């Protein structure tokens, strides 16, 4: 089962493992450099020539860049009203490099729901996937977030 981000207003009654399509993005060279200068100033993220000489043979995005952008611009607008706090990021895998102009498609799905009725909250584990144009994972991660329990579950 798959849904687009615009169709989802709440995780309430949202089946585990349903994939939410968060769309495709392509980072520009300048976006990659700007993010890296602020958060990850390694040469192969900020200098085109250094990138060419590196293992990656080109300028590449910092690992956290994709997640940061998609989480901030897609996930948060959809679910922010339900969030209490994040508790864990695990299994964050940087599988393939992301180059300027490279289309990356992102999805998120809930993989686990742990209710806590006494505290009126749920611990949801979210699985983020980032895929290249060939459908190969370039990055994945799991993130556990505490959410307010929907009224009908209290």
mmCIF file of C-alpha atoms in Angstrom, residues 3 38 48 74 80 90 92 106 122 125 131 136-137 143 145:
data_model
loop_
_atom_site.group_PDB
_atom_site.id
_atom_site.type_symbol
_atom_site.label_atom_id
_atom_site.label_comp_id
_atom_site.label_asym_id
_atom_site.label_seq_id
_atom_site.Cartn_x
_atom_site.Cartn_y
_atom_site.Cartn_z
ATOM 1 C CA UNK A 3 0.063 6.978 -0.202
ATOM 2 C CA UNK A 38 27.333 24.575 7.993
ATOM 3 C CA UNK A 48 34.541 20.380 -6.511
ATOM 4 C CA UNK A 74 7.850 16.857 4.132
ATOM 5 C CA UNK A 80 4.277 17.946 13.758
ATOM 6 C CA UNK A 90 19.243 3.861 14.613
ATOM 7 C CA UNK A 92 21.352 5.003 9.684
ATOM 8 C CA UNK A 106 12.022 9.280 -0.594
ATOM 9 C CA UNK A 122 2.531 6.078 21.209
ATOM 10 C CA UNK A 125 9.292 3.738 14.676
ATOM 11 C CA UNK A 131 16.311 5.657 -3.602
ATOM 12 C CA UNK A 136 18.531 1.353 -5.358
ATOM 13 C CA UNK A 137 18.758 2.552 -1.783
ATOM 14 C CA UNK A 143 13.756 6.909 13.887
ATOM 15 C CA UNK A 145 9.309 9.328 17.904
#
